Amino acid sequence: MSIRIGILGYGNLGRGVECAVKQNPDMELAAVFTRRDPADVHIMTETAKVYHVDEAVKMKDEIDVLILCGGSATDLPKQTPEFAQYFNVVDSFDTHAKIPEHFADVDAAAKKSGKIGLISVGWDPGMFSLNRLYSNAILPEGTDYTFWGKGVSQGHSDAVRRIDGVVDARQYTIPVEKALSAVRNGENPVLTTGEKHTREVFVVAEDGADKEKIEKEIKTMPNYFDEYETTVHFISEEQMKAEHAGLPHGGFVIRTGKTGWEQEHSHVIEYSLKLDSNPEFTSSVIAAYARAAYRLNREGQSGCRTVFDIAPAYLTVKSPEELRKHML
Amino acid sequence: MSIRIGILGYGNLGRGVECAVKQNPDMELAAVFTRRDPADVHIMTETAKVYHVDEAVKMKDEIDVLILCGGSATDLPKQTPEFAQYFNVVDSFDTHAKIPEHFADVDAAAKKSGKIGLISVGWDPGMFSLNRLYSNAILPEGTDYTFWGKGVSQGHSDAVRRIDGVVDARQYTIPVEKALSAVRNGENPVLTTGEKHTREVFVVAEDGADKEKIEKEIKTMPNYFDEYETTVHFISEEQMKAEHAGLPHGGFVIRTGKTGWEQEHSHVIEYSLKLDSNPEFTSSVIAAYARAAYRLNREGQSGCRTVFDIAPAYLTVKSPEELRKHML
């Protein structure tokens, strides 16, 4: 029997989950829930239906795992504990500072309902976090580096869009090649985020807007841009559509460390991602962890979990015997 | 209380485990067991003692995890099941084809004794296997690539040493940069092991040996060299000591895959290691997994496990709360 997946929220991430479910032979999409009028939401899977979110709880016995595809700012802190009362849930909550609080809320709800709540699944938090943990456990004496990009930062793009005279904007975060090389060479440089990354902004301005003023406002924006080397390009709406429609991203997690009785040997562990589509990759990670949530709950487990708590074998459709024979 | 570690076999790997234990604040080295005369084995840890291997079973209540540092060809197939009768054990069994059989033997012994037997721990098998599993689970539609090196292959070095007229030899496996680039660019090339790697051999020959004959014998050696582009250098014994004493290694595990409704987006997941000391890095992975073996057994679990079965949180000395707060 397939794992029956529900999706709550049909934006980029929800669509990504729909695509990921299609690639996993042991899963099927059961339903998509939306806050919009369901008649206005058109999904790609012919065998699944769209419902209003208010219908979700009624369908709790028809869905094995509900994947919450809302935003971390206001949706997930409310939705994940709420729906963990009825479903195994997976979210991609990514407000790092608020994870402990979110964990506690989801844990309480999921323990009460006997369900699994798997939070902060994706690539950062997610795969990057896992690689930080593994490499720290292996090399206790060492230094961690995370670089992001090249990729589109939605937060920074939105911040530029709020500037007077800006019609549209896309911001790319770009890792500094020289800093990456220094880290890989084991030089253990001390680097600020601004020394590790530059920012490149593409802006569509209103006709007659003061471009010089816009550029200055971007480059001096506190926290977002003021500590970075930032380049601004003004382009046409057509160029924006043609050249900047995608949502690529990626990055590097590197740990350099020492071993030996006198710490005489150096090692570099590097994990990197180069992603054409940030939301589709995140969704693909979520789909694999939905399988884990389903299996853990079938074993009788309940409560909140993160990627740190999940044995890798739970993520794959392959049997333990196959894994040992072909993948170990 | 510290996790009390025993080491069985004091070669490169055993010494590496000794160094790793020193770096982990929650572990202490309790004893080293050897098949040699204990008086001839000099360890670095002042607080630990060396015993003959025949004394090991008597000390079963003084050791929490016994780490087996013998070879995969003849030592581990016998030792791991044998000592799993008395101890939680960890080994680095790396004969890929015989893992299912080894697993079954260790599982039977460990289930009977109520202990944990954790096998095939290191980087390949080990961290490379984990990365294959994670990236396959995330990207079901894709292609796997493993490159090894640059590093010393003990097996290939030994094979060259057996040739008539050869005093000493060191073989480096080197990944082909062009093949690596093609993979990273998502070109999905179909590559034989020989197209992915070249081999470089440094040889100390006997005085008056026929170097041309040695070189030909190396380059045409079936399985080991015949399918590879191989370079042979004749050097002096002094050069061998000065320039080739280390055991560096490393490699790359890459998965490229597609997502999207029509598989329109490409992704590259890459994990790489650059290691000054192959045995010390392997030992460092083993030490982290020894912690997991100890904890699993304290929870009442028993039987054989591999890295696939271990939730990452078991590997680190940090608490789940710390992990969520600082590493997720």
CSV table of C-alpha atoms in Angstrom, one decimal, chain A residues 18-19 22-24 44-45 96 99-100 103 120 124-127 129-134 136-141 184-185 258-261 263-277 280-281 284-285 288-289 306-313 315-316 318 323-325 327-328, chain B residues 18-19 22-24 44-45 96 99-100 103 120 124-127 129-134 136-141 184-185 258-261 263-277 280-281 284-285 288-289 306-313 315-316 318 323-325 327-328:
chain,number,residue,atom,x,y,z
A,18,GLU,CA,3.7,17.1,-5.8
A,19,CYS,CA,6.5,16.5,-8.3
A,22,LYS,CA,5.4,11.4,-8.5
A,23,GLN,CA,9.1,10.3,-8.4
A,24,ASN,CA,8.6,8.0,-5.4
A,44,MET,CA,-1.0,18.5,-11.9
A,45,THR,CA,-1.9,15.2,-10.4
A,96,HIS,CA,16.9,28.9,13.1
A,99,ILE,CA,13.5,26.0,16.4
A,100,PRO,CA,13.7,25.1,20.1
A,103,PHE,CA,10.1,21.8,18.6
A,120,SER,CA,12.9,21.8,9.8
A,124,ASP,CA,19.4,24.4,5.4
A,125,PRO,CA,18.1,23.5,7.9
A,126,GLY,CA,18.3,19.9,6.8
A,127,MET,CA,21.1,18.4,4.7
A,129,SER,CA,22.7,20.6,9.4
A,130,LEU,CA,23.3,16.8,9.0
A,131,ASN,CA,26.6,17.4,7.5
A,132,ARG,CA,27.6,19.8,10.2
A,133,LEU,CA,26.7,17.2,12.8
A,134,TYR,CA,28.5,14.3,11.1
A,136,ASN,CA,31.7,17.6,14.0
A,137,ALA,CA,31.3,14.2,15.4
A,138,ILE,CA,34.1,12.8,13.3
A,139,LEU,CA,36.5,15.7,13.7
A,140,PRO,CA,36.0,17.1,17.3
A,141,GLU,CA,39.0,19.5,16.8
A,184,ARG,CA,39.7,24.2,1.3
A,185,ASN,CA,43.5,24.7,1.7
A,258,LYS,CA,43.1,17.8,12.8
A,259,THR,CA,43.9,14.3,13.9
A,260,GLY,CA,47.0,12.5,15.3
A,261,TRP,CA,48.6,12.4,18.7
A,263,GLN,CA,47.3,17.0,15.7
A,264,GLU,CA,49.8,16.5,12.9
A,265,HIS,CA,47.3,15.6,10.2
A,266,SER,CA,44.7,17.8,8.5
A,267,HIS,CA,41.5,16.8,6.9
A,268,VAL,CA,38.8,18.5,4.8
A,269,ILE,CA,35.2,17.3,4.7
A,270,GLU,CA,33.1,19.1,2.1
A,271,TYR,CA,29.4,18.8,1.2
A,272,SER,CA,28.0,20.9,-1.6
A,273,LEU,CA,24.8,21.4,-3.4
A,274,LYS,CA,24.2,23.0,-6.9
A,275,LEU,CA,20.4,23.3,-7.3
A,276,ASP,CA,18.4,24.5,-10.3
A,277,SER,CA,15.4,24.8,-8.2
A,280,GLU,CA,11.9,21.5,-5.7
A,281,PHE,CA,15.1,20.2,-4.0
A,284,SER,CA,12.5,16.2,-2.5
A,285,VAL,CA,14.2,16.1,0.9
A,288,ALA,CA,12.1,11.3,1.7
A,289,TYR,CA,11.5,12.3,5.3
A,306,THR,CA,14.4,16.5,13.4
A,307,VAL,CA,16.7,15.1,10.7
A,308,PHE,CA,19.2,14.4,13.6
A,309,ASP,CA,16.9,11.8,15.0
A,310,ILE,CA,16.2,9.8,11.9
A,311,ALA,CA,18.4,6.8,11.0
A,312,PRO,CA,19.2,7.1,7.2
A,313,ALA,CA,17.7,3.7,6.4
A,315,LEU,CA,14.5,7.5,4.1
A,316,THR,CA,14.7,5.0,1.3
A,318,LYS,CA,15.1,0.0,-0.5
A,323,LEU,CA,21.1,-1.3,1.1
A,324,ARG,CA,23.8,-3.4,2.6
A,325,LYS,CA,24.4,-5.3,-0.6
A,327,MET,CA,25.0,0.8,-1.3
A,328,LEU,CA,27.3,0.1,1.7
B,18,GLU,CA,44.0,5.8,20.3
B,19,CYS,CA,44.4,9.3,18.9
B,22,LYS,CA,42.1,11.4,23.2
B,23,GLN,CA,40.0,14.0,21.2
B,24,ASN,CA,36.7,12.8,22.6
B,44,MET,CA,51.0,6.5,23.7
B,45,THR,CA,48.3,6.6,26.4
B,96,HIS,CA,32.0,-4.9,0.0
B,99,ILE,CA,29.2,-7.6,3.8
B,100,PRO,CA,25.8,-9.5,3.8
B,103,PHE,CA,26.4,-8.9,8.8
B,120,SER,CA,31.8,-1.5,8.0
B,124,ASP,CA,34.2,3.8,2.2
B,125,PRO,CA,32.3,1.9,3.4
B,126,GLY,CA,31.0,4.4,5.8
B,127,MET,CA,30.6,8.1,5.1
B,129,SER,CA,27.9,4.9,1.7
B,130,LEU,CA,25.8,7.3,3.8
B,131,ASN,CA,26.1,10.0,1.2
B,132,ARG,CA,25.1,7.5,-1.5
B,133,LEU,CA,22.0,6.6,0.5
B,134,TYR,CA,21.0,10.2,1.4
B,136,ASN,CA,19.5,8.5,-3.7
B,137,ALA,CA,16.6,9.0,-1.2
B,138,ILE,CA,16.4,12.7,-2.1
B,139,LEU,CA,16.9,12.3,-5.9
B,140,PRO,CA,15.3,9.1,-7.0
B,141,GLU,CA,15.9,9.9,-10.6
B,184,ARG,CA,29.7,18.2,-12.0
B,185,ASN,CA,28.4,19.9,-15.1
B,258,LYS,CA,16.4,15.7,-12.0
B,259,THR,CA,13.3,17.1,-10.4
B,260,GLY,CA,10.1,18.8,-11.7
B,261,TRP,CA,7.0,17.6,-13.3
B,263,GLN,CA,12.2,16.6,-14.9
B,264,GLU,CA,13.2,20.1,-16.1
B,265,HIS,CA,15.5,20.9,-13.2
B,266,SER,CA,19.0,19.5,-12.5
B,267,HIS,CA,20.7,19.1,-9.2
B,268,VAL,CA,24.2,18.1,-8.1
B,269,ILE,CA,25.0,16.8,-4.6
B,270,GLU,CA,28.7,16.3,-3.9
B,271,TYR,CA,30.5,15.0,-0.8
B,272,SER,CA,34.2,15.0,-0.8
B,273,LEU,CA,37.1,14.1,1.6
B,274,LYS,CA,40.7,15.3,1.5
B,275,LEU,CA,42.6,13.3,4.1
B,276,ASP,CA,46.2,13.6,5.2
B,277,SER,CA,45.9,10.3,7.0
B,280,GLU,CA,43.4,8.3,11.3
B,281,PHE,CA,40.3,9.6,9.6
B,284,SER,CA,37.9,9.1,13.9
B,285,VAL,CA,34.7,7.9,12.2
B,288,ALA,CA,32.0,8.5,16.8
B,289,TYR,CA,30.2,5.3,16.0
B,306,THR,CA,25.6,-0.5,9.9
B,307,VAL,CA,25.9,3.3,9.5
B,308,PHE,CA,22.6,3.2,7.7
B,309,ASP,CA,20.8,2.2,11.0
B,310,ILE,CA,22.3,4.9,13.2
B,311,ALA,CA,20.4,8.2,13.8
B,312,PRO,CA,23.0,10.9,13.5
B,313,ALA,CA,22.3,12.3,17.0
B,315,LEU,CA,27.2,10.1,17.2
B,316,THR,CA,27.9,13.3,19.1
B,318,LYS,CA,26.2,17.2,22.4
B,323,LEU,CA,22.1,20.2,18.6
B,324,ARG,CA,18.7,21.8,17.7
B,325,LYS,CA,19.8,25.1,19.1
B,327,MET,CA,23.6,22.9,14.7
B,328,LEU,CA,20.2,22.7,13.0
